[in-house]
mmCIF file of N, CA and C and ligand atoms in Angstrom:
data_model
loop_
_atom_site.group_PDB
_atom_site.id
_atom_site.type_symbol
_atom_site.label_atom_id
_atom_site.label_comp_id
_atom_site.label_asym_id
_atom_site.label_seq_id
_atom_site.Cartn_x
_atom_site.Cartn_y
_atom_site.Cartn_z
ATOM 1 N N MET B 1 0.841 -1.303 -0.272
ATOM 2 C CA MET B 1 0.179 0.342 -0.012
ATOM 3 C C MET B 1 0.914 1.237 -0.330
ATOM 4 N N LYS B 2 0.539 2.362 -0.811
ATOM 5 C CA LYS B 2 1.340 3.330 -0.786
ATOM 6 C C LYS B 2 1.546 4.675 0.285
ATOM 7 N N PRO B 3 2.224 4.634 0.760
ATOM 8 C CA PRO B 3 2.610 5.802 1.662
ATOM 9 C C PRO B 3 1.149 7.313 2.185
ATOM 10 N N ILE B 4 0.350 7.409 0.580
ATOM 11 C CA ILE B 4 -0.079 8.328 0.609
ATOM 12 C C ILE B 4 -1.536 7.927 1.311
ATOM 13 N N ARG B 5 -1.676 6.316 1.082
ATOM 14 C CA ARG B 5 -3.474 5.165 1.314
ATOM 15 C C ARG B 5 -3.695 5.673 2.754
ATOM 16 N N LEU B 6 -2.086 5.082 3.516
ATOM 17 C CA LEU B 6 -2.187 5.222 4.491
ATOM 18 C C LEU B 6 -1.922 6.589 5.438
ATOM 19 N N PHE B 7 -1.416 6.844 4.895
ATOM 20 C CA PHE B 7 -1.939 8.091 5.791
ATOM 21 C C PHE B 7 -3.286 8.684 5.286
ATOM 22 N N LEU B 8 -3.668 8.300 4.378
ATOM 23 C CA LEU B 8 -5.321 9.088 4.958
ATOM 24 C C LEU B 8 -5.969 7.976 5.616
ATOM 25 N N ILE B 9 -5.617 6.674 5.536
ATOM 26 C CA ILE B 9 -6.919 6.018 6.475
ATOM 27 C C ILE B 9 -6.850 6.726 7.844
ATOM 28 N N ALA B 10 -5.423 7.171 7.780
ATOM 29 C CA ALA B 10 -4.897 7.300 9.364
ATOM 30 C C ALA B 10 -6.256 8.538 9.765
ATOM 31 N N VAL B 11 -5.934 9.409 8.782
ATOM 32 C CA VAL B 11 -7.092 10.751 8.880
ATOM 33 C C VAL B 11 -8.020 9.949 8.734
ATOM 34 N N ALA B 12 -9.024 8.842 8.192
ATOM 35 C CA ALA B 12 -9.783 9.332 8.532
ATOM 36 C C ALA B 12 -11.082 7.789 9.421
ATOM 37 N N MET B 13 -9.727 7.392 10.114
ATOM 38 C CA MET B 13 -9.518 7.217 11.356
ATOM 39 C C MET B 13 -9.645 8.050 12.549
ATOM 40 N N ALA B 14 -8.899 9.216 12.424
ATOM 41 C CA ALA B 14 -9.077 10.164 13.562
ATOM 42 C C ALA B 14 -10.151 11.046 13.539
ATOM 43 N N ALA B 15 -10.319 11.033 12.505
ATOM 44 C CA ALA B 15 -12.479 11.002 11.622
ATOM 45 C C ALA B 15 -12.238 10.340 12.728
ATOM 46 N N VAL B 16 -13.125 9.270 12.940
ATOM 47 C CA VAL B 16 -13.928 8.802 13.403
ATOM 48 C C VAL B 16 -13.592 8.869 14.814
ATOM 49 N N LEU B 17 -13.195 8.743 15.341
ATOM 50 C CA LEU B 17 -12.494 7.777 16.244
ATOM 51 C C LEU B 17 -12.797 9.709 17.131
ATOM 52 N N ALA B 18 -13.267 10.898 16.851
ATOM 53 C CA ALA B 18 -13.187 12.304 17.526
ATOM 54 C C ALA B 18 -14.337 12.142 17.724
ATOM 55 N N ALA B 19 -14.835 11.805 16.687
ATOM 56 C CA ALA B 19 -16.308 11.745 16.451
ATOM 57 C C ALA B 19 -16.894 11.354 17.241
ATOM 58 N N CYS B 20 -16.890 9.872 18.082
ATOM 59 C CA CYS B 20 -17.239 9.621 19.278
ATOM 60 C C CYS B 20 -16.992 10.696 20.391
ATOM 61 N N GLY B 21 -16.393 11.654 21.021
ATOM 62 C CA GLY B 21 -16.801 12.347 21.197
ATOM 63 C C GLY B 21 -16.533 12.449 22.854
ATOM 64 N N THR B 22 -15.510 10.951 23.082
ATOM 65 C CA THR B 22 -14.447 11.122 24.752
ATOM 66 C C THR B 22 -13.715 11.570 24.537
ATOM 67 N N THR B 23 -13.046 11.986 23.333
ATOM 68 C CA THR B 23 -11.612 11.637 24.069
ATOM 69 C C THR B 23 -11.453 13.467 24.996
ATOM 70 N N THR B 24 -10.621 13.823 25.613
ATOM 71 C CA THR B 24 -10.020 14.935 26.588
ATOM 72 C C THR B 24 -8.684 15.034 25.704
ATOM 73 N N ALA B 25 -8.559 16.945 26.053
ATOM 74 C CA ALA B 25 -7.509 17.138 25.796
ATOM 75 C C ALA B 25 -6.372 16.784 26.682
ATOM 76 N N ASP B 26 -6.430 16.967 27.815
ATOM 77 C CA ASP B 26 -5.061 16.752 28.588
ATOM 78 C C ASP B 26 -4.799 14.970 28.859
ATOM 79 N N GLY B 27 -5.336 14.310 28.277
ATOM 80 C CA GLY B 27 -5.511 12.388 28.367
ATOM 81 C C GLY B 27 -5.865 11.799 30.167
ATOM 82 N N GLY B 28 -7.316 12.604 30.189
ATOM 83 C CA GLY B 28 -6.837 12.010 32.275
ATOM 84 C C GLY B 28 -8.879 11.885 31.551
ATOM 85 N N ASP B 29 -9.454 11.191 33.287
ATOM 86 C CA ASP B 29 -11.056 11.199 32.719
ATOM 87 C C ASP B 29 -11.319 11.661 32.113
ATOM 88 N N THR B 30 -11.809 9.878 30.671
ATOM 89 C CA THR B 30 -12.906 10.667 29.870
ATOM 90 C C THR B 30 -14.378 11.352 29.969
ATOM 91 N N VAL B 31 -15.063 12.345 29.719
ATOM 92 C CA VAL B 31 -16.425 13.110 29.692
ATOM 93 C C VAL B 31 -17.281 12.548 28.941
ATOM 94 N N ASP B 32 -18.742 12.682 28.753
ATOM 95 C CA ASP B 32 -19.574 12.461 27.835
ATOM 96 C C ASP B 32 -19.550 13.799 27.409
ATOM 97 N N PRO B 33 -19.278 13.756 26.402
ATOM 98 C CA PRO B 33 -19.785 15.560 25.885
ATOM 99 C C PRO B 33 -21.242 16.060 26.685
ATOM 100 N N ALA B 34 -22.401 15.372 26.922
ATOM 101 C CA ALA B 34 -23.792 15.660 27.717
ATOM 102 C C ALA B 34 -23.747 15.912 29.028
ATOM 103 N N ASP B 35 -21.759 15.474 29.370
ATOM 104 C CA ASP B 35 -22.160 15.744 31.133
ATOM 105 C C ASP B 35 -21.500 16.974 30.906
ATOM 106 N N ALA B 36 -20.547 17.525 30.053
ATOM 107 C CA ALA B 36 -19.351 18.784 30.214
ATOM 108 C C ALA B 36 -20.489 19.498 31.192
ATOM 109 N N ASP B 37 -19.634 20.680 31.906
ATOM 110 C CA ASP B 37 -20.710 21.417 32.069
ATOM 111 C C ASP B 37 -20.923 22.861 31.010
ATOM 112 N N VAL B 38 -20.222 23.276 29.681
ATOM 113 C CA VAL B 38 -20.621 23.922 29.374
ATOM 114 C C VAL B 38 -20.441 23.758 28.012
ATOM 115 N N THR B 39 -21.181 23.913 27.006
ATOM 116 C CA THR B 39 -20.841 23.387 25.221
ATOM 117 C C THR B 39 -21.405 24.585 24.466
ATOM 118 N N VAL B 40 -19.809 24.037 23.316
ATOM 119 C CA VAL B 40 -19.728 25.389 22.969
ATOM 120 C C VAL B 40 -19.578 24.560 21.437
ATOM 121 N N THR B 41 -20.734 25.341 20.231
ATOM 122 C CA THR B 41 -20.921 25.000 19.049
ATOM 123 C C THR B 41 -19.393 25.805 18.117
ATOM 124 N N ALA B 42 -18.929 25.311 17.366
ATOM 125 C CA ALA B 42 -17.870 26.376 16.557
ATOM 126 C C ALA B 42 -18.331 26.200 14.738
ATOM 127 N N VAL B 43 -19.626 27.568 14.841
ATOM 128 C CA VAL B 43 -20.221 26.393 12.994
ATOM 129 C C VAL B 43 -19.452 27.400 12.031
ATOM 130 N N ASP B 44 -19.360 27.748 11.648
ATOM 131 C CA ASP B 44 -18.962 28.971 10.074
ATOM 132 C C ASP B 44 -18.295 29.556 10.658
ATOM 133 N N MET B 45 -17.448 29.475 11.275
ATOM 134 C CA MET B 45 -16.070 30.052 11.728
ATOM 135 C C MET B 45 -15.999 31.130 12.945
ATOM 136 N N ALA B 46 -17.738 30.738 13.867
ATOM 137 C CA ALA B 46 -17.956 31.241 14.925
ATOM 138 C C ALA B 46 -18.005 30.362 16.489
ATOM 139 N N PHE B 47 -18.322 30.581 16.869
ATOM 140 C CA PHE B 47 -18.353 29.918 18.776
ATOM 141 C C PHE B 47 -20.128 30.586 18.928
ATOM 142 N N ASP B 48 -20.683 29.603 18.842
ATOM 143 C CA ASP B 48 -21.994 29.862 19.147
ATOM 144 C C ASP B 48 -22.963 28.973 21.052
ATOM 145 N N PRO B 49 -23.140 29.547 21.421
ATOM 146 C CA PRO B 49 -22.838 30.376 22.223
ATOM 147 C C PRO B 49 -21.497 31.401 21.773
ATOM 148 N N GLY B 50 -22.018 33.002 21.795
ATOM 149 C CA GLY B 50 -20.107 33.462 21.799
ATOM 150 C C GLY B 50 -19.413 33.956 23.651
ATOM 151 N N THR B 51 -20.566 33.594 24.252
ATOM 152 C CA THR B 51 -20.903 33.892 25.906
ATOM 153 C C THR B 51 -20.220 32.213 26.769
ATOM 154 N N VAL B 52 -20.034 31.880 27.419
ATOM 155 C CA VAL B 52 -19.932 30.810 28.233
ATOM 156 C C VAL B 52 -20.243 31.337 29.733
ATOM 157 N N THR B 53 -20.599 30.997 30.469
ATOM 158 C CA THR B 53 -20.311 31.352 32.162
ATOM 159 C C THR B 53 -20.319 29.958 32.714
ATOM 160 N N VAL B 54 -19.425 29.038 33.558
ATOM 161 C CA VAL B 54 -18.839 28.638 34.592
ATOM 162 C C VAL B 54 -18.729 28.773 36.168
ATOM 163 N N ALA B 55 -18.985 27.881 37.026
ATOM 164 C CA ALA B 55 -18.739 28.393 38.540
ATOM 165 C C ALA B 55 -16.727 28.381 38.517
ATOM 166 N N GLY B 56 -17.036 29.074 39.632
ATOM 167 C CA GLY B 56 -15.350 29.652 39.569
ATOM 168 C C GLY B 56 -14.516 28.655 40.972
ATOM 169 N N GLY B 57 -13.291 28.741 40.806
ATOM 170 C CA GLY B 57 -12.723 27.916 42.155
ATOM 171 C C GLY B 57 -12.347 25.974 41.664
ATOM 172 N N GLU B 58 -13.012 25.983 40.759
ATOM 173 C CA GLU B 58 -12.829 24.107 40.541
ATOM 174 C C GLU B 58 -12.732 24.270 38.974
ATOM 175 N N ALA B 59 -12.252 23.397 38.685
ATOM 176 C CA ALA B 59 -11.591 22.855 36.794
ATOM 177 C C ALA B 59 -13.271 22.345 36.309
ATOM 178 N N PHE B 60 -13.221 22.331 35.764
ATOM 179 C CA PHE B 60 -14.326 22.663 34.921
ATOM 180 C C PHE B 60 -14.070 21.703 33.482
ATOM 181 N N THR B 61 -15.351 21.507 32.897
ATOM 182 C CA THR B 61 -15.034 20.750 31.472
ATOM 183 C C THR B 61 -16.126 21.907 30.262
ATOM 184 N N ILE B 62 -15.579 21.979 29.014
ATOM 185 C CA ILE B 62 -15.980 22.660 28.705
ATOM 186 C C ILE B 62 -15.758 21.605 26.747
ATOM 187 N N ALA B 63 -17.456 21.172 25.963
ATOM 188 C CA ALA B 63 -17.465 20.101 25.071
ATOM 189 C C ALA B 63 -17.097 21.542 24.200
ATOM 190 N N LEU B 64 -16.495 21.162 23.260
ATOM 191 C CA LEU B 64 -16.559 21.682 22.154
ATOM 192 C C LEU B 64 -17.197 20.817 20.605
ATOM 193 N N VAL B 65 -17.860 21.531 20.182
ATOM 194 C CA VAL B 65 -18.860 20.669 19.439
ATOM 195 C C VAL B 65 -18.492 21.110 18.119
ATOM 196 N N ASN B 66 -17.330 20.986 16.990
ATOM 197 C CA ASN B 66 -16.774 21.382 16.084
ATOM 198 C C ASN B 66 -17.070 20.269 14.571
ATOM 199 N N GLU B 67 -18.961 21.702 14.555
ATOM 200 C CA GLU B 67 -19.361 21.516 12.968
ATOM 201 C C GLU B 67 -18.997 21.529 11.715
ATOM 202 N N ASP B 68 -17.896 22.212 11.649
ATOM 203 C CA ASP B 68 -17.013 22.745 10.525
ATOM 204 C C ASP B 68 -16.182 21.825 10.005
ATOM 205 N N ALA B 69 -15.339 21.569 8.987
ATOM 206 C CA ALA B 69 -14.771 20.820 8.057
ATOM 207 C C ALA B 69 -13.405 20.990 8.142
ATOM 208 N N MET B 70 -13.219 22.276 9.083
ATOM 209 C CA MET B 70 -11.539 22.391 9.438
ATOM 210 C C MET B 70 -11.209 22.450 10.666
ATOM 211 N N PRO B 71 -10.744 22.395 12.088
ATOM 212 C CA PRO B 71 -9.892 22.253 12.859
ATOM 213 C C PRO B 71 -10.056 23.195 13.365
ATOM 214 N N HIS B 72 -10.631 23.383 14.834
ATOM 215 C CA HIS B 72 -11.065 24.752 16.182
ATOM 216 C C HIS B 72 -10.193 24.012 17.575
ATOM 217 N N ASN B 73 -9.923 24.902 18.319
ATOM 218 C CA ASN B 73 -10.010 24.655 19.435
ATOM 219 C C ASN B 73 -10.629 25.790 20.088
ATOM 220 N N ILE B 74 -10.632 25.645 21.085
ATOM 221 C CA ILE B 74 -11.207 26.781 22.421
ATOM 222 C C ILE B 74 -9.731 27.533 22.713
ATOM 223 N N ALA B 75 -9.072 28.491 23.311
ATOM 224 C CA ALA B 75 -7.989 28.620 23.816
ATOM 225 C C ALA B 75 -8.203 29.848 24.661
ATOM 226 N N ILE B 76 -8.147 29.708 25.844
ATOM 227 C CA ILE B 76 -8.095 31.032 26.839
ATOM 228 C C ILE B 76 -7.023 32.310 27.131
ATOM 229 N N TYR B 77 -7.798 33.279 27.173
ATOM 230 C CA TYR B 77 -6.465 34.336 27.579
ATOM 231 C C TYR B 77 -7.150 34.979 29.043
ATOM 232 N N THR B 78 -6.474 35.922 29.393
ATOM 233 C CA THR B 78 -6.867 36.582 30.955
ATOM 234 C C THR B 78 -7.686 37.921 30.133
ATOM 235 N N ASP B 79 -7.244 38.126 28.538
ATOM 236 C CA ASP B 79 -8.614 39.069 27.911
ATOM 237 C C ASP B 79 -7.473 38.885 26.332
ATOM 238 N N SER B 80 -8.051 39.951 25.575
ATOM 239 C CA SER B 80 -8.008 40.241 24.489
ATOM 240 C C SER B 80 -6.647 40.637 23.314
ATOM 241 N N SER B 81 -5.289 41.219 24.577
ATOM 242 C CA SER B 81 -4.090 41.195 25.065
ATOM 243 C C SER B 81 -3.477 39.677 24.158
ATOM 244 N N LYS B 82 -4.633 38.842 24.776
ATOM 245 C CA LYS B 82 -3.184 38.005 24.882
ATOM 246 C C LYS B 82 -2.341 37.624 24.967
ATOM 247 N N SER B 83 -1.957 38.612 25.479
ATOM 248 C CA SER B 83 -0.527 38.283 26.246
ATOM 249 C C SER B 83 -0.474 37.319 28.152
ATOM 250 N N GLU B 84 -1.700 36.597 27.743
ATOM 251 C CA GLU B 84 -1.248 35.575 28.597
ATOM 252 C C GLU B 84 -2.137 34.715 28.547
ATOM 253 N N LYS B 85 -2.092 33.191 27.966
ATOM 254 C CA LYS B 85 -2.490 31.753 27.377
ATOM 255 C C LYS B 85 -2.456 31.832 29.080
ATOM 256 N N LEU B 86 -4.006 31.628 29.107
ATOM 257 C CA LEU B 86 -4.278 30.214 30.788
ATOM 258 C C LEU B 86 -4.805 28.948 30.145
ATOM 259 N N PHE B 87 -5.193 28.842 29.047
ATOM 260 C CA PHE B 87 -5.293 27.384 28.377
ATOM 261 C C PHE B 87 -5.616 27.060 26.638
ATOM 262 N N GLU B 88 -4.724 25.992 26.435
ATOM 263 C CA GLU B 88 -5.823 26.064 24.947
ATOM 264 C C GLU B 88 -5.667 24.699 24.445
ATOM 265 N N GLY B 89 -6.893 24.242 24.083
ATOM 266 C CA GLY B 89 -7.028 22.352 23.846
ATOM 267 C C GLY B 89 -7.007 22.083 22.500
ATOM 268 N N GLU B 90 -6.766 21.327 22.505
ATOM 269 C CA GLU B 90 -6.354 20.215 21.558
ATOM 270 C C GLU B 90 -7.351 19.949 20.024
ATOM 271 N N MET B 91 -6.416 20.933 18.979
ATOM 272 C CA MET B 91 -7.429 20.252 17.263
ATOM 273 C C MET B 91 -8.748 19.612 17.634
ATOM 274 N N VAL B 92 -9.501 20.091 17.019
ATOM 275 C CA VAL B 92 -10.824 19.023 16.810
ATOM 276 C C VAL B 92 -11.591 19.286 15.727
ATOM 277 N N THR B 93 -11.847 18.410 14.635
ATOM 278 C CA THR B 93 -12.207 18.825 12.374
ATOM 279 C C THR B 93 -13.264 17.661 13.043
ATOM 280 N N ASP B 94 -14.467 18.762 12.721
ATOM 281 C CA ASP B 94 -15.483 18.148 12.498
ATOM 282 C C ASP B 94 -16.289 16.102 13.101
ATOM 283 N N GLY B 95 -16.557 17.356 14.353
ATOM 284 C CA GLY B 95 -16.324 16.078 16.285
ATOM 285 C C GLY B 95 -16.085 16.422 17.339
ATOM 286 N N THR B 96 -17.023 16.291 18.254
ATOM 287 C CA THR B 96 -16.668 17.256 19.690
ATOM 288 C C THR B 96 -15.172 16.699 20.338
ATOM 289 N N ILE B 97 -14.805 16.814 20.946
ATOM 290 C CA ILE B 97 -13.566 17.162 22.208
ATOM 291 C C ILE B 97 -14.094 18.026 23.606
ATOM 292 N N VAL B 98 -13.701 17.238 24.527
ATOM 293 C CA VAL B 98 -14.009 17.851 25.988
ATOM 294 C C VAL B 98 -13.067 17.653 26.401
ATOM 295 N N TYR B 99 -13.238 19.790 27.179
ATOM 296 C CA TYR B 99 -11.500 19.571 27.238
ATOM 297 C C TYR B 99 -12.117 20.153 28.955
ATOM 298 N N ASN B 100 -10.946 19.783 29.261
ATOM 299 C CA ASN B 100 -10.449 19.401 31.554
ATOM 300 C C ASN B 100 -9.315 21.143 31.570
ATOM 301 N N VAL B 101 -10.631 22.375 31.702
ATOM 302 C CA VAL B 101 -9.925 23.170 31.887
ATOM 303 C C VAL B 101 -9.621 23.427 33.598
ATOM 304 N N PRO B 102 -8.081 23.870 33.994
ATOM 305 C CA PRO B 102 -8.036 23.408 35.248
ATOM 306 C C PRO B 102 -9.416 25.579 35.937
ATOM 307 N N ALA B 103 -9.282 25.499 37.550
ATOM 308 C CA ALA B 103 -10.275 26.184 38.151
ATOM 309 C C ALA B 103 -9.475 27.780 37.720
ATOM 310 N N LEU B 104 -10.239 28.578 37.319
ATOM 311 C CA LEU B 104 -9.898 30.474 36.714
ATOM 312 C C LEU B 104 -10.534 30.790 38.161
ATOM 313 N N ASP B 105 -10.210 32.089 39.135
ATOM 314 C CA ASP B 105 -10.308 33.442 39.462
ATOM 315 C C ASP B 105 -11.918 33.473 38.559
ATOM 316 N N ALA B 106 -12.408 34.462 39.319
ATOM 317 C CA ALA B 106 -13.537 34.749 38.848
ATOM 318 C C ALA B 106 -13.037 35.790 37.923
ATOM 319 N N GLY B 107 -14.305 36.108 37.024
ATOM 320 C CA GLY B 107 -13.873 37.276 36.141
ATOM 321 C C GLY B 107 -14.081 36.998 35.357
ATOM 322 N N GLU B 108 -13.543 37.503 34.096
ATOM 323 C CA GLU B 108 -14.335 37.246 32.740
ATOM 324 C C GLU B 108 -12.546 37.640 31.433
ATOM 325 N N TYR B 109 -13.284 36.187 30.627
ATOM 326 C CA TYR B 109 -11.271 35.139 30.276
ATOM 327 C C TYR B 109 -11.682 35.759 28.417
ATOM 328 N N PHE B 110 -11.337 35.865 27.346
ATOM 329 C CA PHE B 110 -11.477 35.922 26.419
ATOM 330 C C PHE B 110 -10.700 34.549 25.600
ATOM 331 N N ILE B 111 -11.534 33.995 24.875
ATOM 332 C CA ILE B 111 -11.829 33.327 24.447
ATOM 333 C C ILE B 111 -11.235 32.988 23.138
ATOM 334 N N ASP B 112 -9.731 32.217 22.258
ATOM 335 C CA ASP B 112 -10.185 32.465 20.078
ATOM 336 C C ASP B 112 -10.325 31.169 19.807
ATOM 337 N N CYS B 113 -10.009 30.837 18.758
ATOM 338 C CA CYS B 113 -9.169 29.962 18.125
ATOM 339 C C CYS B 113 -8.525 30.222 17.813
ATOM 340 N N SER B 114 -7.233 28.975 18.175
ATOM 341 C CA SER B 114 -6.012 29.465 18.370
ATOM 342 C C SER B 114 -5.491 29.576 16.346
ATOM 343 N N LEU B 115 -6.503 28.759 15.025
ATOM 344 C CA LEU B 115 -6.666 29.090 13.903
ATOM 345 C C LEU B 115 -6.525 30.422 13.461
ATOM 346 N N HIS B 116 -7.345 30.016 14.050
ATOM 347 C CA HIS B 116 -8.808 31.394 13.138
ATOM 348 C C HIS B 116 -9.327 32.448 14.568
ATOM 349 N N PRO B 117 -8.111 33.111 14.562
ATOM 350 C CA PRO B 117 -7.926 34.655 15.509
ATOM 351 C C PRO B 117 -9.306 35.282 15.854
ATOM 352 N N ASN B 118 -10.065 35.484 14.614
ATOM 353 C CA ASN B 118 -11.195 35.775 14.318
ATOM 354 C C ASN B 118 -12.470 35.375 14.906
ATOM 355 N N MET B 119 -12.297 34.000 15.688
ATOM 356 C CA MET B 119 -12.967 33.424 15.971
ATOM 357 C C MET B 119 -12.645 33.660 17.620
ATOM 358 N N THR B 120 -14.262 34.523 18.252
ATOM 359 C CA THR B 120 -14.042 34.690 19.226
ATOM 360 C C THR B 120 -14.758 34.495 20.740
ATOM 361 N N GLY B 121 -14.870 34.116 21.694
ATOM 362 C CA GLY B 121 -16.140 34.348 22.700
ATOM 363 C C GLY B 121 -16.045 35.193 23.783
ATOM 364 N N THR B 122 -16.380 35.055 24.615
ATOM 365 C CA THR B 122 -16.321 35.390 27.200
ATOM 366 C C THR B 122 -16.059 34.015 26.849
ATOM 367 N N LEU B 123 -15.428 33.907 28.287
ATOM 368 C CA LEU B 123 -16.026 32.872 29.216
ATOM 369 C C LEU B 123 -16.054 33.883 31.061
ATOM 370 N N VAL B 124 -17.353 33.623 31.224
ATOM 371 C CA VAL B 124 -17.053 34.634 32.687
ATOM 372 C C VAL B 124 -17.580 33.208 33.885
ATOM 373 N N VAL B 125 -15.987 33.871 34.266
ATOM 374 C CA VAL B 125 -16.240 32.913 35.352
ATOM 375 C C VAL B 125 -16.936 32.934 37.002
ATOM 376 N N GLU B 126 -17.825 32.106 37.086
ATOM 377 C CA GLU B 126 -18.366 33.369 38.360
ATOM 378 C C GLU B 126 -17.976 33.082 40.025
ATOM 379 N N GLY B 127 -17.682 33.784 40.630
ATOM 380 C CA GLY B 127 -17.764 34.507 42.238
ATOM 381 C C GLY B 127 -18.209 33.376 42.872
HETATM 382 CU CU1 CU N 1 -10.730 27.694 14.089
#
């Protein structure tokens, strides 16, 4: 079998695995997307909803449902200057991934896709 064909098979298998939606970004416990604290859908190069709210002071999970045919992720920064990155999730293409995010202090955080800086949103951590 030609290497290119093997590569395509590997890509197809990765897509199938991603579609199962029980992978985690950090190799921790698997989480069913339905059990995630919040769910964000990436569709047409935008996050829906654009603002999500979680409880402060404890780790939380974000399910990213990517309905686009291109890779997206969620990265979390202290603010839109992106001077301090707090979290960067693994890319997912046309599937779902659940991120385990460490606890954050109460406040508003800036989120975007590492590949598409125009895809932005707000993470509100409640006090
Ligand atoms: Cu993206």
